[in-house]
XYZ file of C-alpha atoms in Angstrom:
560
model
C -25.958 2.931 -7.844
C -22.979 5.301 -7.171
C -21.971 7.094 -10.153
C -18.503 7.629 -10.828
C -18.345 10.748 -12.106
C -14.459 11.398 -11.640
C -12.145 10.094 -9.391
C -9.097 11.768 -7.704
C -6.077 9.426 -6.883
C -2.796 10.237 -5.866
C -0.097 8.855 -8.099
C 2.382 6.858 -6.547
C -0.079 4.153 -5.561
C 1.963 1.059 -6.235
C -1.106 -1.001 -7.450
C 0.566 -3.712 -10.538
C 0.788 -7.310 -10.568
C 2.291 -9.934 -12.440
C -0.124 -12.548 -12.516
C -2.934 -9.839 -13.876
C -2.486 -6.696 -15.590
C 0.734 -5.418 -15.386
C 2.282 -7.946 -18.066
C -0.114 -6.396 -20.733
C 0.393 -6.975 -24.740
C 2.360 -10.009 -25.038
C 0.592 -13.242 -25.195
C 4.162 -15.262 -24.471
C 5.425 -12.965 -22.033
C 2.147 -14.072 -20.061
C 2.484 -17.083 -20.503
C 6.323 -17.012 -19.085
C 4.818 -15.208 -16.052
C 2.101 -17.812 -15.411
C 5.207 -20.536 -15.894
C 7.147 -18.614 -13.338
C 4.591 -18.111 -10.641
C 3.298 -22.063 -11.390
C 6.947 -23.048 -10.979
C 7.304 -21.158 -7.862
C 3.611 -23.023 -6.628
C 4.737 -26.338 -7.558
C 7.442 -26.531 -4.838
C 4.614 -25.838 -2.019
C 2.271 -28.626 -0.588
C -0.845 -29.252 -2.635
C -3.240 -28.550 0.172
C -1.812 -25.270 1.173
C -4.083 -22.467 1.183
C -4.167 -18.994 3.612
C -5.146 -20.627 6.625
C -7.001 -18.675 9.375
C -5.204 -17.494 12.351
C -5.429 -19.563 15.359
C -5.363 -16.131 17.662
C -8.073 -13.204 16.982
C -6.579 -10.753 18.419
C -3.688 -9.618 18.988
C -1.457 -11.035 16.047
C 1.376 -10.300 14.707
C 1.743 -7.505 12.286
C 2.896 -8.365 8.463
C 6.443 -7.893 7.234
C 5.473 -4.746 5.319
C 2.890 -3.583 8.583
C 6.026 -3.805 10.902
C 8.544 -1.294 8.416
C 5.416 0.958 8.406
C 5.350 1.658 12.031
C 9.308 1.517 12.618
C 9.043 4.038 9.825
C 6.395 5.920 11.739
C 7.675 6.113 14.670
C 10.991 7.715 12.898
C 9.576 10.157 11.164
C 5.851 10.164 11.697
C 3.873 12.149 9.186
C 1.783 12.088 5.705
C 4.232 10.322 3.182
C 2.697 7.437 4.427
C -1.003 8.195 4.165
C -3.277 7.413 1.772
C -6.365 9.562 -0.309
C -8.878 8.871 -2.350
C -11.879 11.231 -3.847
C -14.789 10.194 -5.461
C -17.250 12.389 -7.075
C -20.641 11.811 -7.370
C -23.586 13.403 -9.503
C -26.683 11.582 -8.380
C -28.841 12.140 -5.503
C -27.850 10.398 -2.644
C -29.483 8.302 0.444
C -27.609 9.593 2.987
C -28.866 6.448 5.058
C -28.072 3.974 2.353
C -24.216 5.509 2.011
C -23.647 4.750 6.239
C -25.168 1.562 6.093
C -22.842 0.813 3.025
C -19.901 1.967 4.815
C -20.893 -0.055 8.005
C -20.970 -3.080 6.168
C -17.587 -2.761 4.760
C -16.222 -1.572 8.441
C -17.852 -5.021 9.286
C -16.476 -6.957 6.447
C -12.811 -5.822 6.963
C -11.346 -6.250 9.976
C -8.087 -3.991 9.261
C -10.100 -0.992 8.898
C -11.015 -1.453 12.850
C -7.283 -2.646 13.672
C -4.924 -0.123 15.610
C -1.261 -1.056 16.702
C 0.876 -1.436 19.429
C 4.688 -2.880 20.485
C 4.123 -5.709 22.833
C 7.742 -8.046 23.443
C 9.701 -6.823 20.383
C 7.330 -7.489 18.109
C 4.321 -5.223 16.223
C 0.608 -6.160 16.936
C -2.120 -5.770 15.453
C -5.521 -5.573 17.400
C -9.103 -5.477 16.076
C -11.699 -3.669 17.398
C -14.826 -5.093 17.643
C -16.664 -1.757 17.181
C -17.590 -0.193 13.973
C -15.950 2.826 13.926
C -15.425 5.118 12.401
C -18.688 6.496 11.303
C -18.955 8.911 7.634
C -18.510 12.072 8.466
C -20.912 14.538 6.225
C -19.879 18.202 5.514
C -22.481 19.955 4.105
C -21.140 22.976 1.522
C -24.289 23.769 -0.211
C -24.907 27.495 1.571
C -21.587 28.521 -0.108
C -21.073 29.522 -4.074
C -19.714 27.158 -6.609
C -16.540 29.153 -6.849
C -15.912 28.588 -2.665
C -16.522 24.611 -3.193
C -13.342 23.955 -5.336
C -11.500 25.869 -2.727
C -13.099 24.301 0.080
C -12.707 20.436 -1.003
C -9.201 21.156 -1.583
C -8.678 22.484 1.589
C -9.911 19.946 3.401
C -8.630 17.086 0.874
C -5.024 18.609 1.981
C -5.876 18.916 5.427
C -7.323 15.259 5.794
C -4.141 14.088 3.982
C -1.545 16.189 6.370
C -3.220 15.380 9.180
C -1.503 12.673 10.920
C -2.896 8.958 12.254
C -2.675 7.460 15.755
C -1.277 4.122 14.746
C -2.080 2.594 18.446
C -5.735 4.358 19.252
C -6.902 4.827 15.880
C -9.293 5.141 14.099
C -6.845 4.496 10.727
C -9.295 5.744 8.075
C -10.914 9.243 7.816
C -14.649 8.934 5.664
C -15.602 12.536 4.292
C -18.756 12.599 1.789
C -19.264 16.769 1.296
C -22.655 17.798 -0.154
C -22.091 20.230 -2.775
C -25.647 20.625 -4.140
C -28.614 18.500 -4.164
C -27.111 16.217 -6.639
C -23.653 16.302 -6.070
C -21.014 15.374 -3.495
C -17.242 14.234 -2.713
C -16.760 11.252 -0.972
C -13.172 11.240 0.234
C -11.350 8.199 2.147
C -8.061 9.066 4.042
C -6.368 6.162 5.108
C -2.829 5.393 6.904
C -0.657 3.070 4.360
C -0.281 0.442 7.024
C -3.713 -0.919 6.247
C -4.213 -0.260 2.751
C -2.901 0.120 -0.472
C -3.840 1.297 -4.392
C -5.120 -1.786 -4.898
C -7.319 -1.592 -1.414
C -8.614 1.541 -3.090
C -10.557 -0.424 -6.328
C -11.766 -2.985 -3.757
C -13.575 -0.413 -1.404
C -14.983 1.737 -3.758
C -16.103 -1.627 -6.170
C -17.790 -3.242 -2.678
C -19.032 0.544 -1.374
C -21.098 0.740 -5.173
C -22.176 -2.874 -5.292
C -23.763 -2.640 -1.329
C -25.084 1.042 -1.859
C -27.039 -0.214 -5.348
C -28.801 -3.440 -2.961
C -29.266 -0.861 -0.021
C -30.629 1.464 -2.066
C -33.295 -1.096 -3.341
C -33.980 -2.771 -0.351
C -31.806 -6.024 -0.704
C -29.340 -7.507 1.493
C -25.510 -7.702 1.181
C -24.889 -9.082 -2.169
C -21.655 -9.875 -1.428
C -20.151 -13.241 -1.010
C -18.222 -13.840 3.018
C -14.664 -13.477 2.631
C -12.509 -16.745 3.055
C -9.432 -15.353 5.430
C -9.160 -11.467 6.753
C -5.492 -9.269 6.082
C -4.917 -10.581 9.756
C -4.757 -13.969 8.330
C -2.379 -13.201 5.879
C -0.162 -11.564 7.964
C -0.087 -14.276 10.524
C 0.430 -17.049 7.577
C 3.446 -14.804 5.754
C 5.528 -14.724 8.936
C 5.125 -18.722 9.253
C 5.615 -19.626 5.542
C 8.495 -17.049 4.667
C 11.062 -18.362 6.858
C 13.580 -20.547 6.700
C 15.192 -22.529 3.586
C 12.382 -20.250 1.647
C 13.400 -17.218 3.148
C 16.463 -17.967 2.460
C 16.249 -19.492 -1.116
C 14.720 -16.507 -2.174
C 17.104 -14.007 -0.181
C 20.225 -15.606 -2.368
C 18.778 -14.405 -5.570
C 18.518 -10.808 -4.268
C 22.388 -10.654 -2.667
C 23.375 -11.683 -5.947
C 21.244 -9.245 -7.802
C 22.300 -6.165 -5.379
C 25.820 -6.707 -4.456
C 27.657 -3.282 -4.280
C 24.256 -1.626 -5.387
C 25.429 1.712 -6.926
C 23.603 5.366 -6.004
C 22.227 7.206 -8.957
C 23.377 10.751 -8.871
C 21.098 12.677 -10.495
C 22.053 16.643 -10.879
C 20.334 18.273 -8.969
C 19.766 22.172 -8.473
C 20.164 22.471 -5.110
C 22.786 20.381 -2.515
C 20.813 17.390 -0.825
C 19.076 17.716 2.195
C 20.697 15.197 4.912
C 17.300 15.117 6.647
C 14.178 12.554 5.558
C 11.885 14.948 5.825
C 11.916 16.846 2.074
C 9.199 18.780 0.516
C 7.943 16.940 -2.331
C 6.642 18.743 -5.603
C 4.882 17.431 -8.837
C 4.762 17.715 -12.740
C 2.024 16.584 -14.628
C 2.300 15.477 -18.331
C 0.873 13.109 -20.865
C 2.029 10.496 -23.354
C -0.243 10.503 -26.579
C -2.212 7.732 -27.515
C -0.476 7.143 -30.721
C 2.537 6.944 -29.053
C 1.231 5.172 -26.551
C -0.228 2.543 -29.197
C 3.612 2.828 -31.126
C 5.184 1.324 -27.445
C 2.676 -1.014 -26.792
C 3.502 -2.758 -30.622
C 7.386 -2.131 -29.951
C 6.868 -4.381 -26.803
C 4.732 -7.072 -28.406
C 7.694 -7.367 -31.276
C 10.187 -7.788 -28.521
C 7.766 -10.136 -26.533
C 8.113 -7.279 -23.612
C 5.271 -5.637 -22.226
C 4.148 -1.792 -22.280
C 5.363 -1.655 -18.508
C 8.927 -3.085 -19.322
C 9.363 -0.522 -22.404
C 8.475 2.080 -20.334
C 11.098 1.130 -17.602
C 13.250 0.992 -20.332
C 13.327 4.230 -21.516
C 13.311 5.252 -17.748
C 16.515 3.767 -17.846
C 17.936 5.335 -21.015
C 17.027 8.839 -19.347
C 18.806 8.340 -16.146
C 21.677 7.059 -17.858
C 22.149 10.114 -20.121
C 21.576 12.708 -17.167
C 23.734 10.996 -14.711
C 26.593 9.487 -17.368
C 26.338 5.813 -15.107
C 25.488 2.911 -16.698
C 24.598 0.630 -13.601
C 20.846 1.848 -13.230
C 18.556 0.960 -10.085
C 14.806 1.570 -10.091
C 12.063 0.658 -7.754
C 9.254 -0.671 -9.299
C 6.367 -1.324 -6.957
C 4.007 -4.543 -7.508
C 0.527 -5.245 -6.037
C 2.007 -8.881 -4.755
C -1.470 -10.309 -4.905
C -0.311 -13.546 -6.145
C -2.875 -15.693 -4.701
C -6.860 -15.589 -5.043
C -7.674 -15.662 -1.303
C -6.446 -11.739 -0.905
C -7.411 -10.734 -4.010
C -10.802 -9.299 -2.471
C -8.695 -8.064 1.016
C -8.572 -4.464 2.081
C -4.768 -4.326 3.378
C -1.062 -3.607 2.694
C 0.514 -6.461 0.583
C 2.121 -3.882 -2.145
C 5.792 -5.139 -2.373
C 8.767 -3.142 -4.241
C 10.670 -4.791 -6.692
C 14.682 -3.523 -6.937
C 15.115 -3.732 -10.570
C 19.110 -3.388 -11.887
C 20.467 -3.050 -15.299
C 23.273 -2.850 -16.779
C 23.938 -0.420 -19.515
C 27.027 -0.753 -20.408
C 28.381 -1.532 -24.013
C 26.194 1.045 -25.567
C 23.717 -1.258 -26.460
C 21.061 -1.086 -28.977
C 17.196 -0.140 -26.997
C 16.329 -3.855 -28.248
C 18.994 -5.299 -26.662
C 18.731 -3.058 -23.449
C 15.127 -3.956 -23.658
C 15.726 -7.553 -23.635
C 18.152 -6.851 -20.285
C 15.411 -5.124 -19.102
C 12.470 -7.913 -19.063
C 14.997 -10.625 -18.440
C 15.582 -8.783 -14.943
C 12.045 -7.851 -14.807
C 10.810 -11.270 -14.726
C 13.798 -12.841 -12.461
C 12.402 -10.176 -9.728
C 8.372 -11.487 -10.021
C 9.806 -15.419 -9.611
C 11.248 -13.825 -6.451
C 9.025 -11.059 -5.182
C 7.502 -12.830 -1.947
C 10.545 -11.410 -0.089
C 9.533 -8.163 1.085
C 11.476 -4.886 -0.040
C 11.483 -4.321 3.689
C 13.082 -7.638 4.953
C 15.590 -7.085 1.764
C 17.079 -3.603 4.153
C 16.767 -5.934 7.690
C 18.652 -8.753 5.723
C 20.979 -7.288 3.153
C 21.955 -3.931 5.221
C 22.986 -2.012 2.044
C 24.964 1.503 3.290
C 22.698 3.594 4.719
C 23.515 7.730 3.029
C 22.111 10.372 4.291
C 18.999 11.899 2.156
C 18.489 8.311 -0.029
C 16.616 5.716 0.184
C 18.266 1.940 0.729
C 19.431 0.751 -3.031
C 17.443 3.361 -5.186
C 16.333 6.855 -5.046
C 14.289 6.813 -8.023
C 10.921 5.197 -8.525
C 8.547 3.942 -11.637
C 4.669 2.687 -10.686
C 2.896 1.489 -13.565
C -0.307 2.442 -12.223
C -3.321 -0.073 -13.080
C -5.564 -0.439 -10.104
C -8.669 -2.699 -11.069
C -12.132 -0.899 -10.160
C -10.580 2.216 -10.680
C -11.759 4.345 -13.926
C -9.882 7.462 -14.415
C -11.454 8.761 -18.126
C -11.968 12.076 -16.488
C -9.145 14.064 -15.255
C -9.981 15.774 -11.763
C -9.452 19.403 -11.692
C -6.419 20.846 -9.684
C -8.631 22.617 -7.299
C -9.719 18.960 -5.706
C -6.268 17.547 -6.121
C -4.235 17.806 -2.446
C -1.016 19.577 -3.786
C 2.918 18.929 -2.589
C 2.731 15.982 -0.850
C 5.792 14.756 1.245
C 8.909 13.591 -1.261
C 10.013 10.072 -0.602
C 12.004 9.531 -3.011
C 14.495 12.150 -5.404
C 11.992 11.038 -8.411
C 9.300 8.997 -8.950
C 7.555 8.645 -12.738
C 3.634 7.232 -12.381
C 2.559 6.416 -15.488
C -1.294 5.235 -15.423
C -2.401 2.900 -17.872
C -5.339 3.958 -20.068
C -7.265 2.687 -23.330
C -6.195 6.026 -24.408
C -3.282 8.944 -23.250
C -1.516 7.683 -20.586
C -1.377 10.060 -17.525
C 2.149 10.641 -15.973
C 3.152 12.804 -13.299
C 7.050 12.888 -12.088
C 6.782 13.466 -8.302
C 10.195 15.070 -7.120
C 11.855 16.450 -4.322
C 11.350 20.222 -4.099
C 14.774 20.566 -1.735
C 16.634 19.279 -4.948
C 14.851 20.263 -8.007
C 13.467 23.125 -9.470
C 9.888 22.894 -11.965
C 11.360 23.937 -14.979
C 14.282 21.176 -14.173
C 11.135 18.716 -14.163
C 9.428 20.357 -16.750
C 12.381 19.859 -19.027
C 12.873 15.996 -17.750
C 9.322 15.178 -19.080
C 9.888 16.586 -22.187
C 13.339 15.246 -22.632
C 11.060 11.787 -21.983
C 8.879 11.880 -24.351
C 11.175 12.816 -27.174
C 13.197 9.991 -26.290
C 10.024 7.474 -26.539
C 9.354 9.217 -29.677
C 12.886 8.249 -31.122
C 12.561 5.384 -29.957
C 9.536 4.112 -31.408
C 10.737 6.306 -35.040
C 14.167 3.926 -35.220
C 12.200 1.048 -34.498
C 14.444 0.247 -31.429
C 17.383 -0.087 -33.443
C 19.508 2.891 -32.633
C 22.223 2.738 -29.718
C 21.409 4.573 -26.723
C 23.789 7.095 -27.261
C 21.859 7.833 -30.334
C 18.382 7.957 -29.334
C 17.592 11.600 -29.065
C 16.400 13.347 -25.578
C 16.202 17.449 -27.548
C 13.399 18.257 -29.489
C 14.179 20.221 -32.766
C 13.993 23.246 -31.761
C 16.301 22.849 -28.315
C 18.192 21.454 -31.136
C 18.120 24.725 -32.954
C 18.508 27.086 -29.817
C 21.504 24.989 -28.745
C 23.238 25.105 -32.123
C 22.321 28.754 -33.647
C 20.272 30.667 -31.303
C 22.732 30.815 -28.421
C 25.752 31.382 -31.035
C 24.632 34.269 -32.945
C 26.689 36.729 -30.893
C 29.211 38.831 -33.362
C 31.956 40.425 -31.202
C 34.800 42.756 -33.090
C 37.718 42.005 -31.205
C 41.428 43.455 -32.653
C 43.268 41.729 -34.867
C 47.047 42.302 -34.088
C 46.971 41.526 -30.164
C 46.812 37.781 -29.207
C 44.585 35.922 -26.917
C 47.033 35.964 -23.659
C 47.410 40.135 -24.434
C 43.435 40.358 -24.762
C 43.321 38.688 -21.574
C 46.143 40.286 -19.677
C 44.624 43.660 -20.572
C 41.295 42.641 -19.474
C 42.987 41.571 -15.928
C 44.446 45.230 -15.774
C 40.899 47.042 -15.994
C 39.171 44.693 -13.150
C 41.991 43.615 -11.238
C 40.718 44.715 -7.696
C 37.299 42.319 -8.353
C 37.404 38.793 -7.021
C 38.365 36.657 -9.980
C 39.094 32.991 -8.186
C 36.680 31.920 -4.634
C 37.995 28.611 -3.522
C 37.388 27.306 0.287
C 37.027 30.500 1.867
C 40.596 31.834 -0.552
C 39.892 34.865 -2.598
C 42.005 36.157 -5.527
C 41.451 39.441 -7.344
C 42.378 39.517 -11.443
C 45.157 41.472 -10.256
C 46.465 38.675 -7.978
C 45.566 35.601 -10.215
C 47.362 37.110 -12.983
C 50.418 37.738 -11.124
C 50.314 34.056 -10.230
C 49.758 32.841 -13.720
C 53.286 35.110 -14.618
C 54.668 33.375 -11.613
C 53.415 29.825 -12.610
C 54.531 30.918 -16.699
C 57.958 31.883 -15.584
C 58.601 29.094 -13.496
C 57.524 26.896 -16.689
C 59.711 28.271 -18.636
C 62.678 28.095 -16.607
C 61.995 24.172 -16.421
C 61.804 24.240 -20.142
């Protein structure tokens, strides 16, 4: 059996859903998620279920498939791929591993399926060849120091190298032999076909097939009911019409006049898509991590919606507006048939609050799940059809309706105990957004990385945000939500300290019988040929701005 010594996932993996794990804590708010979602199933016929396509090839592409490739075609590159390492310490049958990942090439039809734009519309087609085959890189001749260097080389090359959405193939197998007992196993995948929830399925089925290989049994696992194809074919027939449109009323209610959060920023924004993307890594404790989770459960919230929260509270005091947008992606796997699917159903919820009133964190809390749980009864709408069908205004440098992100990362069959080291990690991946928090959830410390845009922020900017983040959970949790947001605290103590003495400890002499306007005239005198005043290409010396402050003066005082 594969043992998962450590696994390497890049944050920003949308992988939460309502229906399983990303409602944790609360017992009731659970059970007002199950009402929701039962609610929403009641309204369907009793005998519906995921049909299988009538058509095997071609079909049409799903809603979230077709942005993909409009967005590929626009700016093809690797913000939309997708990377996974695994490594192993076990000796490994070589054999067993490619007749593992055969099996799963044969099981899943979208890892064969390329696309193509036939009559206005996107395509998908399956291949009936299993391709592609694992390649193996052996490293062993090298020293340990040169393997580090040498998987994360070709982790970052994998990941920037780009996909052929029509000739495929879509995913890139590595496994790299380190020693006789160790190895990487790397999957590089284009978005269109998978997602971080796609990631727990393959490497759960790759384990479970590799163990029965391994001992000489067959496939132990059971035929899937419908393939992603189905799905896709079955979402473009059901959401449509008085649903569609049902569902599309909530949202142009919820994001009329949706406001852009303005964030200061280091550097002016970039007008082009394309923006280098940076990230900081940090860590909530466990305690505190414990201290939130209780908060939630006393507010009948969950760990995820305190979180957001606070998000909130820290974009509000950095950017002084109190009408706060955040994306919040969802797994969407609200139904049992694609629970097992490799494929892209990950939706984006729009989540909007109002802070205004200077409200207690309780009561923004409360604002915060109600809105929360109004977007899950009406997440089958794609974020993607919400841009074709709303047409918000379109700036240059920002995404439509939000330009900050928070993904409550909780991907099942993933287990993350063990931290990767940086040297396997691909670094700097493509910024898609100004800022995006991933928090991942743990029994333990949570891990959180802010991924930003370099073009706008500098690290220490970051570096400060994170901190700045935690000391705000920390008040918050110490007041027992009770404080208003203008009173939670974002400095630690000694930023508090630096701000109020350490900066201030200056003692100038200055003389005691001129005044102010003398000390400053005088000061004019003794610079006055430097630039003093630069204002749209207008320069003014000392000299000349203090002649026109006696001009402006005199001209006062005649007017009385």
């Amino acid at each position: 059996m594969l043992d998962h010594h450590a696994i390497i996932v890049a944050f920003g993996e949308p992988v939460s859903n309502p229906n399983h794990r990303d409602v944790p804590g609360s017992e009731k708010v659970r059970q007002r998620v199950s009402a929701l979602l039962k609610k929403r199933e009641a309204g369907r016929e009793q005998n519906e279920t995921i049909p299988t396509r009538p058509v095997y090839s071609p079909s049409p592409a799903s809603f979230g498939q077709r942005s993909l490739w409009f967005a590929e075609q626009v700016s093809p590159g690797n913000a939309y791929n997708l990377q996974i390492a695994l490594r192993l310490k076990q000796k490994l049958n070589l054999d067993c591993v490619h007749a593992a990942w055969q099996e799963i090439l044969k099981r899943h039809e979208v890892l064969r399926t390329t696309f193509r734009f036939i009559d206005n519309e996107v395509m998908q087609f399956i291949s009936p060849e299993l391709k592609p085959s694992m390649r193996v890189i052996d490293l062993t001749g090298s020293s340990f120091p040169d393997h580090e260097s040498q998987v994360r080389d070709l982790l970052e090359k994998e990941e920037q190298q780009n996909f052929d959405l029509a000739a495929g193939p879509l995913v890139r197998p590595v496994l790299c032999k380190l020693g006789q007992e160790e190895y990487t196993l790397c999957f590089t995948m284009h978005h269109i076909i998978a997602d971080g929830w796609s990631l727990g399925v393959l490497l759960r089925e790759l384990t479970e097939l590799y163990a029965a290989f391994s001992e000489g049994r067959p496939n132990p696992l059971p035929p899937l009911a419908i393939q992603y194809a189905d799905f896709a074919w079955w979402q473009r027939q059901w959401l449509s019409g008085d649903r569609l449109e049902k569902q599309l009323s909530y949202w142009r209610r919820q994001l009329s006049n949706p406001p852009i959060l303005e964030l200061p920023a280091d550097h002016p924004r970039n007008t082009t898509e394309n923006r280098h993307g940076a990230q900081w890594d940090f860590q909530i404790s466990a305690e505190l991590r414990e201290r939130l989770r209780e908060l939630g459960r006393r507010n009948q919230a969950s760990l995820f919606m305190v979180l957001l929260a606070a998000w909130k509270v820290l974009l509000c005091h950095y950017s002084g507006q109190t009408d706060i947008i955040v994306g919040a992606p969802i797994a969407n796997r609200t139904r049992v048939e694609i629970e097992s699917l490799i494929g892209f159903f990950v939706n984006t919820l729009v989540l909007r609050t109002d802070l205004s009133g200077n409200p207690s964190f309780k009561e923004m809390l409360s604002r915060v799940k109600a809105t929360t749980l109004d977007a899950y009864d009406h997440q089958d709408v794609p974020y993607e059809e919400l841009v074709v069908k709303l047409r918000p205004d379109r700036n240059a440098g920002h995404a439509p309706f939000f330009t900050t992100m928070l993904n409550w990362v909780n991907t099942p069959g993933l287990d993350v105990a063990e931290t990767p080291s940086e040297a396997a990690r691909p670094q700097n991946p493509a910024a898609r957004f100004d800022l995006a928090l991933h928090i991942m959830e743990t029994n333990g410390a949570l891990p959180a990385r802010l991924e930003y845009s370099a073009d706008l922020s500098e690290e220490t900017t970051i570096k400060r945000m994170s901190e700045h983040f935690q000391n705000l959970l920390a008040g918050i949790v110490a007041t027992n939500a009770d404080k208003r947001l203008s009173e939670l605290p974002l400095l630690s103590p000694e930023e508090c300290h630096l701000l109020l003495y350490g900066w201030n400890q200056g003692v100038e002499q200055f003389p005691t019988n001129e005044t102010i306007l003398e000390l400053l005239e005088d000061q004019a005198c003794k610079t006055q040929d430097r630039a003093a005043v630069v204002c749209k290409g207008e320069t003014w010396t000392y000299g000349e701005l203090h002649q026109r402050a006696n001009q402006l003066a005199h001209f006062l005082k005649k007017m009385g």
